[in-house]
Amino acid sequence: MTPTLMDFMAMLGIALMGACAQLFLKKASGAETSFIRTILNIWTISGITLMLACTLWTASLLRSLPLTVVLPVTSLIYIFVPLGARLLFNEKVSKRFWVGGFCLIVGIIICSYQ
Amino acid sequence: MLKKMFTPLTISLICAVVLLNSTAQIFLKAAALSGMKHGGGFMAVLLNVWYLASLCTLGLAFLCWQKALKYLPLSFAHPFCSLTYLFIPLLSWAIFGEEVSVRYFVGVACICIGIFLTASGAVKGHG
């Protein structure tokens, strides 16, 4: 079944939300020193809430789309997270990353093109 | 250095993460299908046993992942997550009868290479 533009926007949204969740969790892991404080940290709680929201949103999409369509697009998270880390935590991304990002997008297009 | 990384423990942990993550996605699809049978609304999915199974499996995968990161650097371990993108189509084909063509696997191979490069070529900060 060919996904519609709305479906693509939804899958993009899931990837962005998932990336935010991972970045929040990363922020939490850096902020606190003790284990308990890390769990109760607002970033951890927000990160986990976002991840739950992602699973619900994905499940809702999976009602009308096959896994083989939804999963490739959500792999954009592998581009969003390092880029987000670059913006928020000043972490570096190498040339290798950009080559990988290009491969990823090519792969997604191949998988999505019906 | 490589020999130090590939111990039976680390190999088992990585395999566990890949298999658990793939299974979690399959459970999500099962939750979606089952939710549709029972009305199709959000609550039908949320309270679904398959959705809970998916969350438990994700939780287990997360624990295995955290354990693996005690022994392996992130930039080494993270690329292996791309293997879930190989397993899921095979499982969806076997369980849900979803269509997978040769072209699709070419796309999946590109995605796996892409994930391998982005995950190993990205962050050195926490790696």
mmCIF file of N, CA and C in Angstrom, chain A residues 4-109:
data_model
loop_
_atom_site.group_PDB
_atom_site.id
_atom_site.type_symbol
_atom_site.label_atom_id
_atom_site.label_comp_id
_atom_site.label_asym_id
_atom_site.label_seq_id
_atom_site.Cartn_x
_atom_site.Cartn_y
_atom_site.Cartn_z
ATOM 1 N N THR A 4 0.523 7.885 1.940
ATOM 2 C CA THR A 4 0.152 9.220 1.476
ATOM 3 C C THR A 4 1.124 10.248 2.031
ATOM 4 N N LEU A 5 0.979 11.517 1.605
ATOM 5 C CA LEU A 5 1.842 12.583 2.114
ATOM 6 C C LEU A 5 1.656 12.735 3.620
ATOM 7 N N MET A 6 0.386 12.628 4.064
ATOM 8 C CA MET A 6 0.096 12.705 5.499
ATOM 9 C C MET A 6 0.836 11.615 6.254
ATOM 10 N N ASP A 7 0.886 10.406 5.666
ATOM 11 C CA ASP A 7 1.582 9.297 6.302
ATOM 12 C C ASP A 7 3.064 9.615 6.437
ATOM 13 N N PHE A 8 3.655 10.181 5.375
ATOM 14 C CA PHE A 8 5.078 10.545 5.423
ATOM 15 C C PHE A 8 5.346 11.579 6.493
ATOM 16 N N MET A 9 4.441 12.586 6.570
ATOM 17 C CA MET A 9 4.611 13.618 7.597
ATOM 18 C C MET A 9 4.530 12.997 8.980
ATOM 19 N N ALA A 10 3.617 12.038 9.155
ATOM 20 C CA ALA A 10 3.465 11.376 10.450
ATOM 21 C C ALA A 10 4.733 10.598 10.795
ATOM 22 N N MET A 11 5.286 9.870 9.822
ATOM 23 C CA MET A 11 6.493 9.077 10.075
ATOM 24 C C MET A 11 7.668 9.985 10.392
ATOM 25 N N LEU A 12 7.735 11.131 9.686
ATOM 26 C CA LEU A 12 8.777 12.123 9.962
ATOM 27 C C LEU A 12 8.632 12.641 11.382
ATOM 28 N N GLY A 13 7.375 12.903 11.770
ATOM 29 C CA GLY A 13 7.092 13.384 13.121
ATOM 30 C C GLY A 13 7.542 12.393 14.174
ATOM 31 N N ILE A 14 7.296 11.102 13.905
ATOM 32 C CA ILE A 14 7.705 10.059 14.851
ATOM 33 C C ILE A 14 9.225 10.062 14.997
ATOM 34 N N ALA A 15 9.937 10.165 13.858
ATOM 35 C CA ALA A 15 11.403 10.161 13.905
ATOM 36 C C ALA A 15 11.921 11.364 14.690
ATOM 37 N N LEU A 16 11.305 12.543 14.479
ATOM 38 C CA LEU A 16 11.723 13.755 15.202
ATOM 39 C C LEU A 16 11.456 13.606 16.696
ATOM 40 N N MET A 17 10.286 13.097 17.020
ATOM 41 C CA MET A 17 9.911 12.935 18.418
ATOM 42 C C MET A 17 10.837 11.935 19.101
ATOM 43 N N GLY A 18 11.141 10.842 18.407
ATOM 44 C CA GLY A 18 12.049 9.836 18.947
ATOM 45 C C GLY A 18 13.435 10.413 19.169
ATOM 46 N N ALA A 19 13.873 11.267 18.226
ATOM 47 C CA ALA A 19 15.183 11.898 18.367
ATOM 48 C C ALA A 19 15.191 12.811 19.590
ATOM 49 N N CYS A 20 14.116 13.595 19.769
ATOM 50 C CA CYS A 20 14.006 14.454 20.961
ATOM 51 C C CYS A 20 14.095 13.624 22.220
ATOM 52 N N ALA A 21 13.382 12.501 22.239
ATOM 53 C CA ALA A 21 13.386 11.630 23.412
ATOM 54 C C ALA A 21 14.809 11.193 23.746
ATOM 55 N N GLN A 22 15.548 10.746 22.720
ATOM 56 C CA GLN A 22 16.920 10.281 22.951
ATOM 57 C C GLN A 22 17.808 11.414 23.429
ATOM 58 N N LEU A 23 17.606 12.619 22.868
ATOM 59 C CA LEU A 23 18.422 13.766 23.269
ATOM 60 C C LEU A 23 18.109 14.169 24.707
ATOM 61 N N PHE A 24 16.826 14.118 25.090
ATOM 62 C CA PHE A 24 16.446 14.417 26.476
ATOM 63 C C PHE A 24 17.121 13.440 27.432
ATOM 64 N N LEU A 25 17.090 12.140 27.068
ATOM 65 C CA LEU A 25 17.698 11.129 27.931
ATOM 66 C C LEU A 25 19.198 11.362 28.051
ATOM 67 N N LYS A 26 19.796 11.803 26.960
ATOM 68 C CA LYS A 26 21.225 12.091 26.964
ATOM 69 C C LYS A 26 21.517 13.269 27.897
ATOM 70 N N LYS A 27 20.671 14.284 27.821
ATOM 71 C CA LYS A 27 20.818 15.456 28.679
ATOM 72 C C LYS A 27 20.704 15.043 30.147
ATOM 73 N N ALA A 28 19.759 14.139 30.423
ATOM 74 C CA ALA A 28 19.554 13.684 31.789
ATOM 75 C C ALA A 28 20.765 12.923 32.299
ATOM 76 N N SER A 29 21.377 12.110 31.433
ATOM 77 C CA SER A 29 22.490 11.288 31.885
ATOM 78 C C SER A 29 23.698 12.148 32.232
ATOM 79 N N GLY A 30 23.777 13.339 31.646
ATOM 80 C CA GLY A 30 24.904 14.210 31.930
ATOM 81 C C GLY A 30 24.693 15.089 33.146
ATOM 82 N N ALA A 31 23.409 15.322 33.482
ATOM 83 C CA ALA A 31 23.101 16.332 34.492
ATOM 84 C C ALA A 31 23.297 15.857 35.933
ATOM 85 N N GLU A 32 22.799 14.658 36.228
ATOM 86 C CA GLU A 32 22.799 14.217 37.627
ATOM 87 C C GLU A 32 23.939 13.260 37.919
ATOM 88 N N THR A 33 24.260 13.145 39.207
ATOM 89 C CA THR A 33 25.355 12.256 39.588
ATOM 90 C C THR A 33 24.849 10.905 40.077
ATOM 91 N N SER A 34 23.787 10.907 40.875
ATOM 92 C CA SER A 34 23.333 9.618 41.407
ATOM 93 C C SER A 34 22.295 8.983 40.485
ATOM 94 N N PHE A 35 22.156 7.679 40.612
ATOM 95 C CA PHE A 35 21.263 6.907 39.749
ATOM 96 C C PHE A 35 19.803 7.308 39.965
ATOM 97 N N ILE A 36 19.427 7.414 41.239
ATOM 98 C CA ILE A 36 18.023 7.749 41.560
ATOM 99 C C ILE A 36 17.668 9.120 41.008
ATOM 100 N N ARG A 37 18.595 10.073 41.209
ATOM 101 C CA ARG A 37 18.332 11.428 40.723
ATOM 102 C C ARG A 37 18.212 11.461 39.206
ATOM 103 N N THR A 38 18.971 10.581 38.547
ATOM 104 C CA THR A 38 18.893 10.530 37.082
ATOM 105 C C THR A 38 17.521 10.061 36.632
ATOM 106 N N ILE A 39 17.006 9.031 37.321
ATOM 107 C CA ILE A 39 15.683 8.503 36.959
ATOM 108 C C ILE A 39 14.617 9.575 37.162
ATOM 109 N N LEU A 40 14.700 10.319 38.274
ATOM 110 C CA LEU A 40 13.653 11.277 38.609
ATOM 111 C C LEU A 40 13.838 12.622 37.923
ATOM 112 N N ASN A 41 14.911 12.767 37.188
ATOM 113 C CA ASN A 41 15.193 14.007 36.490
ATOM 114 C C ASN A 41 14.097 14.340 35.483
ATOM 115 N N ILE A 42 13.778 15.626 35.330
ATOM 116 C CA ILE A 42 12.700 16.025 34.417
ATOM 117 C C ILE A 42 13.006 15.621 32.976
ATOM 118 N N TRP A 43 14.308 15.635 32.617
ATOM 119 C CA TRP A 43 14.668 15.257 31.249
ATOM 120 C C TRP A 43 14.411 13.769 31.019
ATOM 121 N N THR A 44 14.717 12.955 32.024
ATOM 122 C CA THR A 44 14.480 11.516 31.908
ATOM 123 C C THR A 44 12.991 11.240 31.765
ATOM 124 N N ILE A 45 12.209 11.886 32.624
ATOM 125 C CA ILE A 45 10.764 11.659 32.593
ATOM 126 C C ILE A 45 10.184 12.113 31.261
ATOM 127 N N SER A 46 10.637 13.284 30.797
ATOM 128 C CA SER A 46 10.143 13.775 29.494
ATOM 129 C C SER A 46 10.569 12.842 28.377
ATOM 130 N N GLY A 47 11.825 12.380 28.443
ATOM 131 C CA GLY A 47 12.340 11.487 27.399
ATOM 132 C C GLY A 47 11.525 10.203 27.318
ATOM 133 N N ILE A 48 11.259 9.619 28.483
ATOM 134 C CA ILE A 48 10.497 8.363 28.504
ATOM 135 C C ILE A 48 9.067 8.602 28.040
ATOM 136 N N THR A 49 8.469 9.724 28.460
ATOM 137 C CA THR A 49 7.102 10.047 28.012
ATOM 138 C C THR A 49 7.054 10.173 26.499
ATOM 139 N N LEU A 50 8.050 10.868 25.933
ATOM 140 C CA LEU A 50 8.094 11.020 24.472
ATOM 141 C C LEU A 50 8.241 9.671 23.784
ATOM 142 N N MET A 51 9.056 8.781 24.369
ATOM 143 C CA MET A 51 9.239 7.471 23.751
ATOM 144 C C MET A 51 7.938 6.679 23.762
ATOM 145 N N LEU A 52 7.199 6.773 24.865
ATOM 146 C CA LEU A 52 5.896 6.107 24.936
ATOM 147 C C LEU A 52 4.955 6.669 23.880
ATOM 148 N N ALA A 53 4.972 8.007 23.758
ATOM 149 C CA ALA A 53 4.129 8.652 22.757
ATOM 150 C C ALA A 53 4.492 8.159 21.356
ATOM 151 N N CYS A 54 5.807 7.978 21.123
ATOM 152 C CA CYS A 54 6.266 7.460 19.823
ATOM 153 C C CYS A 54 5.707 6.087 19.539
ATOM 154 N N THR A 55 5.749 5.209 20.554
ATOM 155 C CA THR A 55 5.256 3.849 20.312
ATOM 156 C C THR A 55 3.769 3.868 20.010
ATOM 157 N N LEU A 56 3.016 4.736 20.708
ATOM 158 C CA LEU A 56 1.575 4.828 20.461
ATOM 159 C C LEU A 56 1.293 5.340 19.059
ATOM 160 N N TRP A 57 2.020 6.373 18.675
ATOM 161 C CA TRP A 57 1.837 6.965 17.352
ATOM 162 C C TRP A 57 2.192 5.942 16.258
ATOM 163 N N THR A 58 3.304 5.221 16.477
ATOM 164 C CA THR A 58 3.700 4.177 15.522
ATOM 165 C C THR A 58 2.619 3.113 15.417
ATOM 166 N N ALA A 59 2.114 2.669 16.575
ATOM 167 C CA ALA A 59 1.068 1.635 16.556
ATOM 168 C C ALA A 59 -0.156 2.130 15.795
ATOM 169 N N SER A 60 -0.479 3.407 15.983
ATOM 170 C CA SER A 60 -1.633 3.973 15.298
ATOM 171 C C SER A 60 -1.421 3.983 13.781
ATOM 172 N N LEU A 61 -0.200 4.298 13.341
ATOM 173 C CA LEU A 61 0.103 4.248 11.903
ATOM 174 C C LEU A 61 0.056 2.828 11.378
ATOM 175 N N LEU A 62 0.490 1.876 12.212
ATOM 176 C CA LEU A 62 0.563 0.487 11.782
ATOM 177 C C LEU A 62 -0.811 -0.134 11.556
ATOM 178 N N ARG A 63 -1.873 0.602 11.948
ATOM 179 C CA ARG A 63 -3.216 0.102 11.680
ATOM 180 C C ARG A 63 -3.486 0.094 10.181
ATOM 181 N N SER A 64 -2.912 1.082 9.489
ATOM 182 C CA SER A 64 -3.195 1.151 8.054
ATOM 183 C C SER A 64 -1.977 0.914 7.173
ATOM 184 N N LEU A 65 -0.786 0.934 7.752
ATOM 185 C CA LEU A 65 0.431 0.743 6.959
ATOM 186 C C LEU A 65 1.207 -0.480 7.427
ATOM 187 N N PRO A 66 1.904 -1.161 6.508
ATOM 188 C CA PRO A 66 2.729 -2.293 6.931
ATOM 189 C C PRO A 66 4.021 -1.816 7.609
ATOM 190 N N LEU A 67 4.597 -2.701 8.435
ATOM 191 C CA LEU A 67 5.854 -2.402 9.114
ATOM 192 C C LEU A 67 6.952 -2.053 8.116
ATOM 193 N N THR A 68 6.926 -2.748 6.955
ATOM 194 C CA THR A 68 7.970 -2.557 5.950
ATOM 195 C C THR A 68 7.948 -1.152 5.350
ATOM 196 N N VAL A 69 6.848 -0.430 5.523
ATOM 197 C CA VAL A 69 6.787 0.960 5.050
ATOM 198 C C VAL A 69 7.168 1.918 6.166
ATOM 199 N N VAL A 70 6.663 1.663 7.378
ATOM 200 C CA VAL A 70 6.863 2.590 8.493
ATOM 201 C C VAL A 70 8.302 2.608 8.979
ATOM 202 N N LEU A 71 8.902 1.433 9.106
ATOM 203 C CA LEU A 71 10.226 1.349 9.711
ATOM 204 C C LEU A 71 11.354 2.074 8.972
ATOM 205 N N PRO A 72 11.438 1.948 7.645
ATOM 206 C CA PRO A 72 12.522 2.671 6.956
ATOM 207 C C PRO A 72 12.507 4.182 7.220
ATOM 208 N N VAL A 73 11.328 4.798 7.169
ATOM 209 C CA VAL A 73 11.287 6.252 7.358
ATOM 210 C C VAL A 73 11.683 6.635 8.777
ATOM 211 N N THR A 74 11.272 5.840 9.758
ATOM 212 C CA THR A 74 11.633 6.181 11.134
ATOM 213 C C THR A 74 13.123 6.005 11.396
ATOM 214 N N SER A 75 13.837 5.352 10.474
ATOM 215 C CA SER A 75 15.291 5.228 10.647
ATOM 216 C C SER A 75 15.989 6.578 10.481
ATOM 217 N N LEU A 76 15.228 7.606 10.051
ATOM 218 C CA LEU A 76 15.781 8.969 9.991
ATOM 219 C C LEU A 76 16.291 9.421 11.351
ATOM 220 N N ILE A 77 15.818 8.752 12.392
ATOM 221 C CA ILE A 77 16.263 9.065 13.744
ATOM 222 C C ILE A 77 17.788 8.981 13.852
ATOM 223 N N TYR A 78 18.405 8.119 13.047
ATOM 224 C CA TYR A 78 19.853 7.970 13.074
ATOM 225 C C TYR A 78 20.573 9.168 12.488
ATOM 226 N N ILE A 79 19.826 10.012 11.772
ATOM 227 C CA ILE A 79 20.394 11.279 11.299
ATOM 228 C C ILE A 79 20.060 12.383 12.304
ATOM 229 N N PHE A 80 18.823 12.384 12.788
ATOM 230 C CA PHE A 80 18.376 13.465 13.661
ATOM 231 C C PHE A 80 19.130 13.520 14.984
ATOM 232 N N VAL A 81 19.399 12.348 15.587
ATOM 233 C CA VAL A 81 20.020 12.351 16.909
ATOM 234 C C VAL A 81 21.424 12.976 16.881
ATOM 235 N N PRO A 82 22.340 12.521 16.011
ATOM 236 C CA PRO A 82 23.662 13.166 15.999
ATOM 237 C C PRO A 82 23.613 14.653 15.639
ATOM 238 N N LEU A 83 22.687 15.026 14.713
ATOM 239 C CA LEU A 83 22.577 16.445 14.362
ATOM 240 C C LEU A 83 22.072 17.246 15.562
ATOM 241 N N GLY A 84 21.094 16.684 16.270
ATOM 242 C CA GLY A 84 20.589 17.325 17.488
ATOM 243 C C GLY A 84 21.693 17.460 18.525
ATOM 244 N N ALA A 85 22.518 16.393 18.652
ATOM 245 C CA ALA A 85 23.618 16.422 19.613
ATOM 246 C C ALA A 85 24.620 17.510 19.224
ATOM 247 N N ARG A 86 24.787 17.701 17.933
ATOM 248 C CA ARG A 86 25.701 18.757 17.465
ATOM 249 C C ARG A 86 25.173 20.133 17.858
ATOM 250 N N LEU A 87 23.832 20.319 17.690
ATOM 251 C CA LEU A 87 23.203 21.604 18.021
ATOM 252 C C LEU A 87 23.210 21.865 19.517
ATOM 253 N N LEU A 88 22.836 20.828 20.284
ATOM 254 C CA LEU A 88 22.597 21.034 21.707
ATOM 255 C C LEU A 88 23.835 20.825 22.571
ATOM 256 N N PHE A 89 24.660 19.837 22.208
ATOM 257 C CA PHE A 89 25.785 19.498 23.076
ATOM 258 C C PHE A 89 27.142 19.799 22.432
ATOM 259 N N ASN A 90 27.110 20.444 21.289
ATOM 260 C CA ASN A 90 28.344 20.783 20.569
ATOM 261 C C ASN A 90 29.212 19.579 20.238
ATOM 262 N N GLU A 91 28.569 18.423 20.000
ATOM 263 C CA GLU A 91 29.345 17.242 19.624
ATOM 264 C C GLU A 91 29.620 17.283 18.134
ATOM 265 N N LYS A 92 30.743 16.675 17.770
ATOM 266 C CA LYS A 92 31.152 16.760 16.371
ATOM 267 C C LYS A 92 30.555 15.630 15.541
ATOM 268 N N VAL A 93 30.260 15.943 14.273
ATOM 269 C CA VAL A 93 29.912 14.890 13.317
ATOM 270 C C VAL A 93 30.927 14.902 12.188
ATOM 271 N N SER A 94 31.345 13.712 11.782
ATOM 272 C CA SER A 94 32.415 13.626 10.791
ATOM 273 C C SER A 94 31.839 13.513 9.377
ATOM 274 N N LYS A 95 32.765 13.526 8.395
ATOM 275 C CA LYS A 95 32.353 13.370 6.992
ATOM 276 C C LYS A 95 31.651 12.041 6.807
ATOM 277 N N ARG A 96 32.151 11.027 7.556
ATOM 278 C CA ARG A 96 31.570 9.680 7.476
ATOM 279 C C ARG A 96 30.076 9.708 7.782
ATOM 280 N N PHE A 97 29.726 10.570 8.751
ATOM 281 C CA PHE A 97 28.329 10.695 9.135
ATOM 282 C C PHE A 97 27.489 11.171 7.959
ATOM 283 N N TRP A 98 27.989 12.196 7.241
ATOM 284 C CA TRP A 98 27.228 12.745 6.123
ATOM 285 C C TRP A 98 27.064 11.719 4.998
ATOM 286 N N VAL A 99 28.128 10.933 4.744
ATOM 287 C CA VAL A 99 28.027 9.867 3.740
ATOM 288 C C VAL A 99 26.959 8.862 4.159
ATOM 289 N N GLY A 100 26.996 8.503 5.437
ATOM 290 C CA GLY A 100 26.008 7.575 5.976
ATOM 291 C C GLY A 100 24.598 8.120 5.863
ATOM 292 N N GLY A 101 24.450 9.413 6.151
ATOM 293 C CA GLY A 101 23.143 10.047 6.051
ATOM 294 C C GLY A 101 22.602 9.974 4.634
ATOM 295 N N PHE A 102 23.494 10.202 3.672
ATOM 296 C CA PHE A 102 23.096 10.125 2.268
ATOM 297 C C PHE A 102 22.630 8.703 1.920
ATOM 298 N N CYS A 103 23.432 7.713 2.344
ATOM 299 C CA CYS A 103 23.061 6.297 2.109
ATOM 300 C C CYS A 103 21.703 5.979 2.705
ATOM 301 N N LEU A 104 21.503 6.484 3.920
ATOM 302 C CA LEU A 104 20.248 6.227 4.629
ATOM 303 C C LEU A 104 19.057 6.748 3.841
ATOM 304 N N ILE A 105 19.188 7.983 3.352
ATOM 305 C CA ILE A 105 18.081 8.595 2.617
ATOM 306 C C ILE A 105 17.821 7.848 1.312
ATOM 307 N N VAL A 106 18.910 7.458 0.632
ATOM 308 C CA VAL A 106 18.749 6.666 -0.594
ATOM 309 C C VAL A 106 18.001 5.372 -0.283
ATOM 310 N N GLY A 107 18.412 4.725 0.810
ATOM 311 C CA GLY A 107 17.769 3.470 1.209
ATOM 312 C C GLY A 107 16.290 3.658 1.500
ATOM 313 N N ILE A 108 15.954 4.763 2.191
ATOM 314 C CA ILE A 108 14.556 5.029 2.528
ATOM 315 C C ILE A 108 13.735 5.235 1.261
ATOM 316 N N ILE A 109 14.299 5.988 0.303
ATOM 317 C CA ILE A 109 13.582 6.232 -0.951
ATOM 318 C C ILE A 109 13.350 4.927 -1.694
#
